[in-house]
C-alpha atoms as an extended CHARMM CRD file, in Angstrom:
* protein
*
       239  EXT
         1         1  MET       CA             -2.8690000000       12.9960000000      -18.7240000000  PROA      1               0.0000000000
         2         2  PRO       CA             -5.8580000000       10.4400000000      -19.3290000000  PROA      2               0.0000000000
         3         3  ASP       CA             -8.9220000000       11.9480000000      -19.4180000000  PROA      3               0.0000000000
         4         4  GLN       CA            -10.1120000000       12.9230000000      -15.9140000000  PROA      4               0.0000000000
         5         5  THR       CA            -13.6560000000       11.7090000000      -16.4010000000  PROA      5               0.0000000000
         6         6  HSD       CA            -13.2240000000        8.4630000000      -18.3760000000  PROA      6               0.0000000000
         7         7  ALA       CA             -9.9840000000        6.9780000000      -17.1850000000  PROA      7               0.0000000000
         8         8  PRO       CA            -10.0530000000        4.7380000000      -14.0300000000  PROA      8               0.0000000000
         9         9  GLN       CA             -8.7360000000        6.3550000000      -11.0590000000  PROA      9               0.0000000000
        10        10  ALA       CA             -6.2660000000        5.2400000000       -9.0930000000  PROA      10              0.0000000000
        11        11  LEU       CA             -5.1790000000        6.7870000000       -5.1590000000  PROA      11              0.0000000000
        12        12  ILE       CA             -2.0570000000        6.1980000000       -3.5360000000  PROA      12              0.0000000000
        13        13  ILE       CA             -2.1530000000        7.3080000000        0.3140000000  PROA      13              0.0000000000
        14        14  GLY       CA              1.3190000000        7.8050000000        1.7570000000  PROA      14              0.0000000000
        15        15  ALA       CA              2.9970000000        8.7070000000       -1.5310000000  PROA      15              0.0000000000
        16        16  GLY       CA              6.6700000000        9.3820000000       -1.6820000000  PROA      16              0.0000000000
        17        17  ALA       CA             10.1170000000        8.1690000000       -3.3100000000  PROA      17              0.0000000000
        18        18  GLY       CA             10.5700000000        4.4780000000       -3.7100000000  PROA      18              0.0000000000
        19        19  LEU       CA              8.1640000000        1.7850000000       -3.9800000000  PROA      19              0.0000000000
        20        20  SER       CA              4.9700000000        4.4950000000       -4.2180000000  PROA      20              0.0000000000
        21        21  ALA       CA              7.0570000000        6.1320000000       -6.9310000000  PROA      21              0.0000000000
        22        22  SER       CA              7.3910000000        3.1710000000       -8.8950000000  PROA      22              0.0000000000
        23        23  PHE       CA              3.9650000000        1.8410000000       -8.4530000000  PROA      23              0.0000000000
        24        24  ALA       CA              2.7540000000        5.4730000000       -9.4540000000  PROA      24              0.0000000000
        25        25  ARG       CA              4.7980000000        5.3080000000      -12.8410000000  PROA      25              0.0000000000
        26        26  ALA       CA              3.4900000000        1.8810000000      -13.2660000000  PROA      26              0.0000000000
        27        27  LEU       CA             -0.2180000000        2.6170000000      -12.9110000000  PROA      27              0.0000000000
        28        28  ALA       CA              0.3410000000        5.8340000000      -15.4150000000  PROA      28              0.0000000000
        29        29  LYS       CA              1.8470000000        3.6250000000      -17.9230000000  PROA      29              0.0000000000
        30        30  ASP       CA             -1.2410000000        1.4350000000      -17.6050000000  PROA      30              0.0000000000
        31        31  GLY       CA             -3.7290000000        4.2900000000      -18.3020000000  PROA      31              0.0000000000
        32        32  PHE       CA             -4.7240000000        5.4070000000      -14.6430000000  PROA      32              0.0000000000
        33        33  ASN       CA             -5.2720000000        8.6360000000      -13.6300000000  PROA      33              0.0000000000
        34        34  LEU       CA             -3.2280000000        9.0750000000      -10.5850000000  PROA      34              0.0000000000
        35        35  HSD       CA             -4.1440000000       10.6310000000       -7.0350000000  PROA      35              0.0000000000
        36        36  LEU       CA             -0.9870000000       10.9390000000       -4.6120000000  PROA      36              0.0000000000
        37        37  ALA       CA             -1.9400000000       11.9420000000       -1.2360000000  PROA      37              0.0000000000
        38        38  ALA       CA              0.4960000000       12.7980000000        1.6030000000  PROA      38              0.0000000000
        39        39  ARG       CA              1.0830000000       14.4370000000        4.5960000000  PROA      39              0.0000000000
        40        40  ASN       CA              4.1520000000       16.3210000000        3.2710000000  PROA      40              0.0000000000
        41        41  LEU       CA              4.0580000000       17.3830000000       -0.7190000000  PROA      41              0.0000000000
        42        42  SER       CA              7.3070000000       19.1200000000       -1.0870000000  PROA      42              0.0000000000
        43        43  ASN       CA              9.0770000000       16.0770000000       -2.8770000000  PROA      43              0.0000000000
        44        44  LEU       CA              6.4910000000       15.3090000000       -4.9240000000  PROA      44              0.0000000000
        45        45  GLY       CA              6.2950000000       17.3740000000       -7.4960000000  PROA      45              0.0000000000
        46        46  GLN       CA              8.7440000000       15.8330000000      -10.0050000000  PROA      46              0.0000000000
        47        47  LEU       CA              6.8060000000       12.7300000000       -9.6930000000  PROA      47              0.0000000000
        48        48  ALA       CA              3.3450000000       14.5790000000      -10.3290000000  PROA      48              0.0000000000
        49        49  ALA       CA              4.8330000000       16.4850000000      -13.4710000000  PROA      49              0.0000000000
        50        50  GLU       CA              6.2930000000       12.7090000000      -14.7210000000  PROA      50              0.0000000000
        51        51  THR       CA              3.3090000000       10.7160000000      -13.9540000000  PROA      51              0.0000000000
        52        52  GLY       CA              0.2830000000       13.7100000000      -14.2380000000  PROA      52              0.0000000000
        53        53  ALA       CA             -0.5810000000       13.1390000000      -10.8600000000  PROA      53              0.0000000000
        54        54  GLU       CA             -2.9340000000       15.0250000000       -8.6890000000  PROA      54              0.0000000000
        55        55  LEU       CA             -1.6050000000       16.0720000000       -5.3480000000  PROA      55              0.0000000000
        56        56  HSD       CA             -3.5720000000       15.9640000000       -2.2780000000  PROA      56              0.0000000000
        57        57  GLN       CA             -2.5190000000       17.2030000000        1.2380000000  PROA      57              0.0000000000
        58        58  LEU       CA             -3.5790000000       14.5470000000        3.7200000000  PROA      58              0.0000000000
        59        59  ASP       CA             -2.9930000000       13.1980000000        7.1050000000  PROA      59              0.0000000000
        60        60  GLY       CA             -4.2690000000        9.4590000000        6.6680000000  PROA      60              0.0000000000
        61        61  THR       CA             -5.3570000000        9.4570000000       10.2170000000  PROA      61              0.0000000000
        62        62  ASN       CA             -8.3230000000       11.9500000000        9.7770000000  PROA      62              0.0000000000
        63        63  ALA       CA            -11.1030000000       10.1580000000        9.0600000000  PROA      63              0.0000000000
        64        64  GLU       CA            -13.4090000000       12.9010000000        7.7650000000  PROA      64              0.0000000000
        65        65  ALA       CA            -10.3670000000       13.9800000000        5.5420000000  PROA      65              0.0000000000
        66        66  VAL       CA             -9.8650000000       10.4430000000        4.0900000000  PROA      66              0.0000000000
        67        67  ALA       CA            -13.6240000000        9.9190000000        3.6340000000  PROA      67              0.0000000000
        68        68  ALA       CA            -14.1490000000       13.2480000000        1.5610000000  PROA      68              0.0000000000
        69        69  LEU       CA            -10.9700000000       12.9210000000       -0.7420000000  PROA      69              0.0000000000
        70        70  VAL       CA            -12.3180000000        9.6430000000       -1.6270000000  PROA      70              0.0000000000
        71        71  ALA       CA            -16.1270000000       10.6210000000       -2.0540000000  PROA      71              0.0000000000
        72        72  GLY       CA            -14.5070000000       13.6720000000       -4.4430000000  PROA      72              0.0000000000
        73        73  LEU       CA            -12.3830000000       11.6780000000       -6.6610000000  PROA      73              0.0000000000
        74        74  PRO       CA            -13.4840000000       12.0510000000      -10.4050000000  PROA      74              0.0000000000
        75        75  GLY       CA            -14.6200000000        9.0600000000      -12.2470000000  PROA      75              0.0000000000
        76        76  GLU       CA            -14.3810000000        5.5610000000      -11.0300000000  PROA      76              0.0000000000
        77        77  LEU       CA            -11.8600000000        4.7690000000       -8.2260000000  PROA      77              0.0000000000
        78        78  ARG       CA            -10.4560000000        1.3230000000       -9.1430000000  PROA      78              0.0000000000
        79        79  VAL       CA             -7.3190000000        1.2680000000       -7.3750000000  PROA      79              0.0000000000
        80        80  ALA       CA             -6.6360000000        2.3380000000       -3.9590000000  PROA      80              0.0000000000
        81        81  CYS       CA             -3.3890000000        1.4950000000       -1.9570000000  PROA      81              0.0000000000
        82        82  TYR       CA             -1.9860000000        2.4320000000        1.4050000000  PROA      82              0.0000000000
        83        83  ASN       CA              1.4770000000        2.6030000000        2.3060000000  PROA      83              0.0000000000
        84        84  PRO       CA              1.9970000000        4.6080000000        5.5610000000  PROA      84              0.0000000000
        85        85  SER       CA              3.2210000000        2.8720000000        8.5100000000  PROA      85              0.0000000000
        86        86  ALA       CA              5.0340000000        4.1360000000       11.7010000000  PROA      86              0.0000000000
        87        87  ARG       CA              7.7570000000        2.5210000000       14.0610000000  PROA      87              0.0000000000
        88        88  GLN       CA              8.8410000000        3.4040000000       17.2420000000  PROA      88              0.0000000000
        89        89  ARG       CA             11.3800000000        0.9140000000       18.7310000000  PROA      89              0.0000000000
        90        90  GLY       CA             12.6300000000        0.6720000000       22.0790000000  PROA      90              0.0000000000
        91        91  PRO       CA             12.1270000000       -1.6590000000       24.9930000000  PROA      91              0.0000000000
        92        92  ILE       CA              8.4870000000       -2.4910000000       25.8100000000  PROA      92              0.0000000000
        93        93  THR       CA              9.1370000000       -1.2080000000       29.5100000000  PROA      93              0.0000000000
        94        94  GLU       CA             10.3250000000        2.4880000000       28.4720000000  PROA      94              0.0000000000
        95        95  LEU       CA              7.9200000000        3.1550000000       25.5260000000  PROA      95              0.0000000000
        96        96  ASP       CA              5.6470000000        6.2070000000       25.3940000000  PROA      96              0.0000000000
        97        97  PRO       CA              2.3070000000        5.0990000000       25.6510000000  PROA      97              0.0000000000
        98        98  GLU       CA              0.8710000000        8.3330000000       23.4680000000  PROA      98              0.0000000000
        99        99  THR       CA              3.5910000000        7.8410000000       20.8650000000  PROA      99              0.0000000000
       100       100  VAL       CA              2.8720000000        3.9290000000       20.4920000000  PROA      100             0.0000000000
       101       101  ARG       CA             -1.0080000000        5.2970000000       20.2400000000  PROA      101             0.0000000000
       102       102  LYS       CA             -0.0440000000        7.4320000000       17.1420000000  PROA      102             0.0000000000
       103       103  ALA       CA              2.3000000000        5.1710000000       15.6420000000  PROA      103             0.0000000000
       104       104  VAL       CA             -0.6770000000        2.0690000000       15.4870000000  PROA      104             0.0000000000
       105       105  GLU       CA             -3.0990000000        4.8740000000       14.4740000000  PROA      105             0.0000000000
       106       106  VAL       CA             -1.1220000000        5.8940000000       11.5240000000  PROA      106             0.0000000000
       107       107  THR       CA             -0.4240000000        1.6440000000       10.5000000000  PROA      107             0.0000000000
       108       108  SER       CA             -3.7230000000        0.2730000000       10.9850000000  PROA      108             0.0000000000
       109       109  HSD       CA             -6.3870000000        2.7280000000       11.7860000000  PROA      109             0.0000000000
       110       110  GLY       CA             -5.3340000000        4.9210000000        8.6000000000  PROA      110             0.0000000000
       111       111  ALA       CA             -5.3410000000        1.6710000000        6.9870000000  PROA      111             0.0000000000
       112       112  PHE       CA             -9.0090000000        1.2430000000        8.1640000000  PROA      112             0.0000000000
       113       113  LEU       CA            -10.4350000000        4.5420000000        7.1770000000  PROA      113             0.0000000000
       114       114  LEU       CA             -8.7110000000        4.1290000000        3.5510000000  PROA      114             0.0000000000
       115       115  GLY       CA            -10.4120000000        0.5000000000        3.2890000000  PROA      115             0.0000000000
       116       116  GLN       CA            -13.8410000000        1.6860000000        4.2320000000  PROA      116             0.0000000000
       117       117  ALA       CA            -14.0150000000        4.7330000000        2.3120000000  PROA      117             0.0000000000
       118       118  ALA       CA            -12.6270000000        2.6710000000       -1.1270000000  PROA      118             0.0000000000
       119       119  ALA       CA            -14.8650000000       -0.0770000000       -0.2630000000  PROA      119             0.0000000000
       120       120  ARG       CA            -17.8480000000        2.4440000000       -0.2270000000  PROA      120             0.0000000000
       121       121  ARG       CA            -16.7300000000        3.8870000000       -3.2840000000  PROA      121             0.0000000000
       122       122  MET       CA            -16.2410000000        0.8590000000       -5.4180000000  PROA      122             0.0000000000
       123       123  LEU       CA            -19.4390000000       -1.1610000000       -4.1340000000  PROA      123             0.0000000000
       124       124  ALA       CA            -21.3860000000        1.7310000000       -6.1340000000  PROA      124             0.0000000000
       125       125  GLN       CA            -19.4150000000        0.9130000000       -9.3700000000  PROA      125             0.0000000000
       126       126  GLU       CA            -20.4830000000       -1.5400000000      -12.0130000000  PROA      126             0.0000000000
       127       127  MET       CA            -18.1570000000       -4.2570000000      -12.7060000000  PROA      127             0.0000000000
       128       128  ARG       CA            -15.5160000000       -3.7520000000      -15.0610000000  PROA      128             0.0000000000
       129       129  ASP       CA            -12.9550000000       -6.5580000000      -16.1680000000  PROA      129             0.0000000000
       130       130  ASN       CA            -14.9200000000       -8.7250000000      -13.2910000000  PROA      130             0.0000000000
       131       131  ARG       CA            -14.1630000000       -6.6860000000      -10.5620000000  PROA      131             0.0000000000
       132       132  ARG       CA            -15.4840000000       -3.3420000000       -8.8170000000  PROA      132             0.0000000000
       133       133  GLY       CA            -12.0300000000       -2.5870000000       -7.7040000000  PROA      133             0.0000000000
       134       134  THR       CA             -8.7430000000       -3.3370000000       -5.8980000000  PROA      134             0.0000000000
       135       135  ILE       CA             -7.6430000000       -2.2040000000       -2.5510000000  PROA      135             0.0000000000
       136       136  LEU       CA             -3.9350000000       -2.8700000000       -1.4670000000  PROA      136             0.0000000000
       137       137  PHE       CA             -2.2080000000       -2.6550000000        1.8070000000  PROA      137             0.0000000000
       138       138  THR       CA              1.2580000000       -2.2910000000        1.9940000000  PROA      138             0.0000000000
       139       139  GLY       CA              2.4250000000       -4.5810000000        4.8730000000  PROA      139             0.0000000000
       140       140  ALA       CA              5.7420000000       -6.0640000000        6.4150000000  PROA      140             0.0000000000
       141       141  SER       CA              7.3260000000       -9.2620000000        8.1640000000  PROA      141             0.0000000000
       142       142  ALA       CA              6.3190000000       -7.7060000000       11.1940000000  PROA      142             0.0000000000
       143       143  GLY       CA              2.6310000000       -8.4360000000       10.7790000000  PROA      143             0.0000000000
       144       144  VAL       CA              3.6200000000      -12.3410000000       10.6070000000  PROA      144             0.0000000000
       145       145  LYS       CA              6.2260000000      -12.1860000000       13.2810000000  PROA      145             0.0000000000
       146       146  GLY       CA              6.8460000000       -9.7330000000       16.0280000000  PROA      146             0.0000000000
       147       147  PHE       CA             10.4850000000       -8.3010000000       16.4790000000  PROA      147             0.0000000000
       148       148  PRO       CA             12.2460000000       -7.2680000000       19.8490000000  PROA      148             0.0000000000
       149       149  MET       CA             12.2810000000       -3.6290000000       20.3210000000  PROA      149             0.0000000000
       150       150  SER       CA              9.5070000000       -3.3260000000       17.7090000000  PROA      150             0.0000000000
       151       151  ALA       CA              6.2140000000       -3.9580000000       19.5900000000  PROA      151             0.0000000000
       152       152  PRO       CA              4.3540000000       -0.7440000000       18.1320000000  PROA      152             0.0000000000
       153       153  PHE       CA              5.2470000000       -2.0310000000       14.3800000000  PROA      153             0.0000000000
       154       154  ALA       CA              4.0520000000       -5.2890000000       15.2290000000  PROA      154             0.0000000000
       155       155  MET       CA              0.9590000000       -4.0340000000       16.6560000000  PROA      155             0.0000000000
       156       156  GLY       CA             -0.0910000000       -1.9060000000       13.5600000000  PROA      156             0.0000000000
       157       157  LYS       CA              0.9620000000       -4.4030000000       11.1340000000  PROA      157             0.0000000000
       158       158  PHE       CA             -0.8730000000       -7.3740000000       12.5430000000  PROA      158             0.0000000000
       159       159  ALA       CA             -4.0230000000       -5.0350000000       12.8630000000  PROA      159             0.0000000000
       160       160  GLN       CA             -3.4690000000       -4.0860000000        9.0120000000  PROA      160             0.0000000000
       161       161  ARG       CA             -3.0130000000       -7.9100000000        8.2500000000  PROA      161             0.0000000000
       162       162  GLY       CA             -6.2820000000       -8.9490000000        9.9450000000  PROA      162             0.0000000000
       163       163  LEU       CA             -8.1110000000       -6.0450000000        8.6220000000  PROA      163             0.0000000000
       164       164  ALA       CA             -7.1680000000       -7.0570000000        4.9130000000  PROA      164             0.0000000000
       165       165  GLN       CA             -8.0220000000      -10.7280000000        5.7280000000  PROA      165             0.0000000000
       166       166  SER       CA            -11.7550000000       -9.7410000000        6.9660000000  PROA      166             0.0000000000
       167       167  MET       CA            -12.3000000000       -7.2350000000        4.1690000000  PROA      167             0.0000000000
       168       168  ALA       CA            -11.1070000000       -9.8840000000        1.5250000000  PROA      168             0.0000000000
       169       169  ARG       CA            -13.3610000000      -12.4050000000        2.5110000000  PROA      169             0.0000000000
       170       170  GLU       CA            -16.3590000000       -9.8730000000        2.9260000000  PROA      170             0.0000000000
       171       171  LEU       CA            -15.3240000000       -8.0260000000       -0.4220000000  PROA      171             0.0000000000
       172       172  HSD       CA            -14.3640000000      -10.9020000000       -2.9320000000  PROA      172             0.0000000000
       173       173  PRO       CA            -17.4810000000      -12.0100000000       -3.4080000000  PROA      173             0.0000000000
       174       174  LYS       CA            -18.9710000000       -8.5370000000       -3.9650000000  PROA      174             0.0000000000
       175       175  GLY       CA            -15.9050000000       -8.1070000000       -6.7910000000  PROA      175             0.0000000000
       176       176  ILE       CA            -13.3500000000       -5.5350000000       -4.8850000000  PROA      176             0.0000000000
       177       177  HSD       CA            -10.3440000000       -7.6600000000       -4.5770000000  PROA      177             0.0000000000
       178       178  VAL       CA             -8.3980000000       -7.1380000000       -1.4550000000  PROA      178             0.0000000000
       179       179  ALA       CA             -4.8010000000       -7.9770000000       -0.9620000000  PROA      179             0.0000000000
       180       180  TRP       CA             -1.9250000000       -7.4490000000        1.8370000000  PROA      180             0.0000000000
       181       181  ILE       CA              1.5530000000       -7.4490000000        0.7020000000  PROA      181             0.0000000000
       182       182  ASN       CA              4.2860000000       -8.5770000000        2.9810000000  PROA      182             0.0000000000
       183       183  ILE       CA              7.3020000000       -6.5140000000        2.0610000000  PROA      183             0.0000000000
       184       184  ASP       CA              9.9040000000       -8.9040000000        3.8380000000  PROA      184             0.0000000000
       185       185  GLY       CA             13.0900000000       -6.9360000000        3.2680000000  PROA      185             0.0000000000
       186       186  GLY       CA             14.6310000000       -3.5570000000        2.7170000000  PROA      186             0.0000000000
       187       187  ILE       CA             13.6730000000       -1.7230000000       -0.1000000000  PROA      187             0.0000000000
       188       188  ARG       CA             16.3790000000       -0.2820000000       -2.3230000000  PROA      188             0.0000000000
       189       189  ASN       CA             16.4160000000        3.6460000000       -2.8230000000  PROA      189             0.0000000000
       190       190  ALA       CA             19.0340000000        6.3990000000       -2.8830000000  PROA      190             0.0000000000
       191       191  SER       CA             19.1640000000        7.0010000000        0.4860000000  PROA      191             0.0000000000
       192       192  ARG       CA             19.2670000000        3.4530000000        1.2880000000  PROA      192             0.0000000000
       193       193  PRO       CA             21.9420000000        1.9040000000       -0.7220000000  PROA      193             0.0000000000
       194       194  GLU       CA             22.5280000000       -1.7500000000       -0.8880000000  PROA      194             0.0000000000
       195       195  ARG       CA             24.0390000000       -3.6930000000        2.3830000000  PROA      195             0.0000000000
       196       196  VAL       CA             27.8480000000       -3.8590000000        2.4250000000  PROA      196             0.0000000000
       197       197  GLU       CA             27.3590000000       -7.6330000000        1.6170000000  PROA      197             0.0000000000
       198       198  ALA       CA             25.7680000000       -6.9340000000       -1.6630000000  PROA      198             0.0000000000
       199       199  GLU       CA             28.7420000000       -7.4150000000       -3.5190000000  PROA      199             0.0000000000
       200       200  ASP       CA             28.5910000000      -10.9920000000       -2.4980000000  PROA      200             0.0000000000
       201       201  ASN       CA             24.8630000000      -11.1080000000       -2.7380000000  PROA      201             0.0000000000
       202       202  PRO       CA             23.3040000000       -8.8350000000       -5.3600000000  PROA      202             0.0000000000
       203       203  ASP       CA             19.8400000000       -7.7280000000       -5.0390000000  PROA      203             0.0000000000
       204       204  SER       CA             19.7670000000       -8.0330000000       -1.6200000000  PROA      204             0.0000000000
       205       205  MET       CA             17.3440000000       -5.1760000000       -1.2450000000  PROA      205             0.0000000000
       206       206  LEU       CA             13.9160000000       -5.7640000000       -3.2780000000  PROA      206             0.0000000000
       207       207  ASN       CA             13.8040000000       -3.6170000000       -6.3110000000  PROA      207             0.0000000000
       208       208  PRO       CA             11.0270000000       -0.8270000000       -5.8990000000  PROA      208             0.0000000000
       209       209  ASP       CA             10.1930000000       -1.5060000000       -9.9870000000  PROA      209             0.0000000000
       210       210  ALA       CA              9.9610000000       -5.2330000000       -9.5630000000  PROA      210             0.0000000000
       211       211  ILE       CA              7.5070000000       -4.9070000000       -6.3090000000  PROA      211             0.0000000000
       212       212  ALA       CA              5.3600000000       -2.3360000000       -8.1650000000  PROA      212             0.0000000000
       213       213  ARG       CA              5.4140000000       -4.8200000000      -10.9050000000  PROA      213             0.0000000000
       214       214  GLU       CA              3.7130000000       -7.2490000000       -8.5800000000  PROA      214             0.0000000000
       215       215  TYR       CA              1.2910000000       -5.1340000000       -7.3790000000  PROA      215             0.0000000000
       216       216  MET       CA              0.1780000000       -4.3340000000      -11.1360000000  PROA      216             0.0000000000
       217       217  HSD       CA             -0.1570000000       -8.4100000000      -11.2210000000  PROA      217             0.0000000000
       218       218  LEU       CA             -2.7950000000       -8.4610000000       -8.3320000000  PROA      218             0.0000000000
       219       219  ILE       CA             -4.7520000000       -5.3160000000       -9.9930000000  PROA      219             0.0000000000
       220       220  HSD       CA             -4.9560000000       -7.5800000000      -13.2320000000  PROA      220             0.0000000000
       221       221  GLN       CA             -5.1560000000      -10.8300000000      -11.6170000000  PROA      221             0.0000000000
       222       222  ASP       CA             -7.9450000000      -13.5670000000      -12.5580000000  PROA      222             0.0000000000
       223       223  ARG       CA            -10.6040000000      -13.6380000000      -10.2490000000  PROA      223             0.0000000000
       224       224  SER       CA            -10.6900000000      -17.3210000000      -10.2450000000  PROA      224             0.0000000000
       225       225  THR       CA             -7.1290000000      -17.1950000000       -8.4090000000  PROA      225             0.0000000000
       226       226  TRP       CA             -7.1100000000      -13.6810000000       -6.6460000000  PROA      226             0.0000000000
       227       227  SER       CA             -4.4370000000      -13.6920000000       -3.8250000000  PROA      227             0.0000000000
       228       228  ASP       CA             -5.5300000000      -12.1430000000       -0.5710000000  PROA      228             0.0000000000
       229       229  GLU       CA             -1.9410000000      -11.9430000000        0.9030000000  PROA      229             0.0000000000
       230       230  LEU       CA              1.3190000000      -11.4760000000       -1.0770000000  PROA      230             0.0000000000
       231       231  THR       CA              4.8830000000      -12.3580000000        0.4240000000  PROA      231             0.0000000000
       232       232  LEU       CA              7.8610000000      -10.4440000000       -1.3950000000  PROA      232             0.0000000000
       233       233  ARG       CA             11.3640000000      -11.0970000000       -0.1020000000  PROA      233             0.0000000000
       234       234  PRO       CA             15.1000000000      -10.7230000000       -1.5520000000  PROA      234             0.0000000000
       235       235  TRP       CA             16.4860000000      -14.1720000000       -2.6770000000  PROA      235             0.0000000000
       236       236  VAL       CA             19.2370000000      -13.8400000000        0.2520000000  PROA      236             0.0000000000
       237       237  GLU       CA             16.8540000000      -13.0970000000        2.7590000000  PROA      237             0.0000000000
       238       238  ARG       CA             16.8500000000      -15.5420000000        5.8510000000  PROA      238             0.0000000000
       239       239  PHE       CA             13.2080000000      -16.3720000000        6.7810000000  PROA      239             0.0000000000
């Protein structure tokens, strides 16, 4: 495990199987000291053992808890990633307002809380490798186009994307790289196998390890060509 004090620190909120697990492994391989936060930690023991990560039980919509976690991390926070999102499907005329509010809070307000706390922490840090840190938001195609029966998810992802754009314009000149990643397609995992047509169209779902490599590219991207948005979609995905 990297030294707690001197190794660069990385925080993933909304950690779990799939993308966040692949990203955690890539960060650990790159020498980051990992902090994985989630509401439910019961399935993260093996990943923590594999990567040397410290686990934090956290509700990402709790402002005080998010601020305290970020402020209390050891060393220098160099990477912060927000993964959580919430879906509430149904006809617009039948959606429960309180459920919709909670869904939007998870997807967008939680992203704001991490973004604010991470920015405060990173702005106080010295420049290393031409940056003070990197803040990443896991987005979706719902942040670019709203789909029927999915208004709450679109509301949250559009807000999250706007947050990332605003933060990028404010923080890039201060040495903090901010990017929103549009995951435009289904992510392959053990509980979500390839679609039936995958025999004719292999790699029809996004490989989480491949996504993680793109996240790592953003972390090491030269500041003369910083991306504030990145769209990742399988080769067979319809636009």
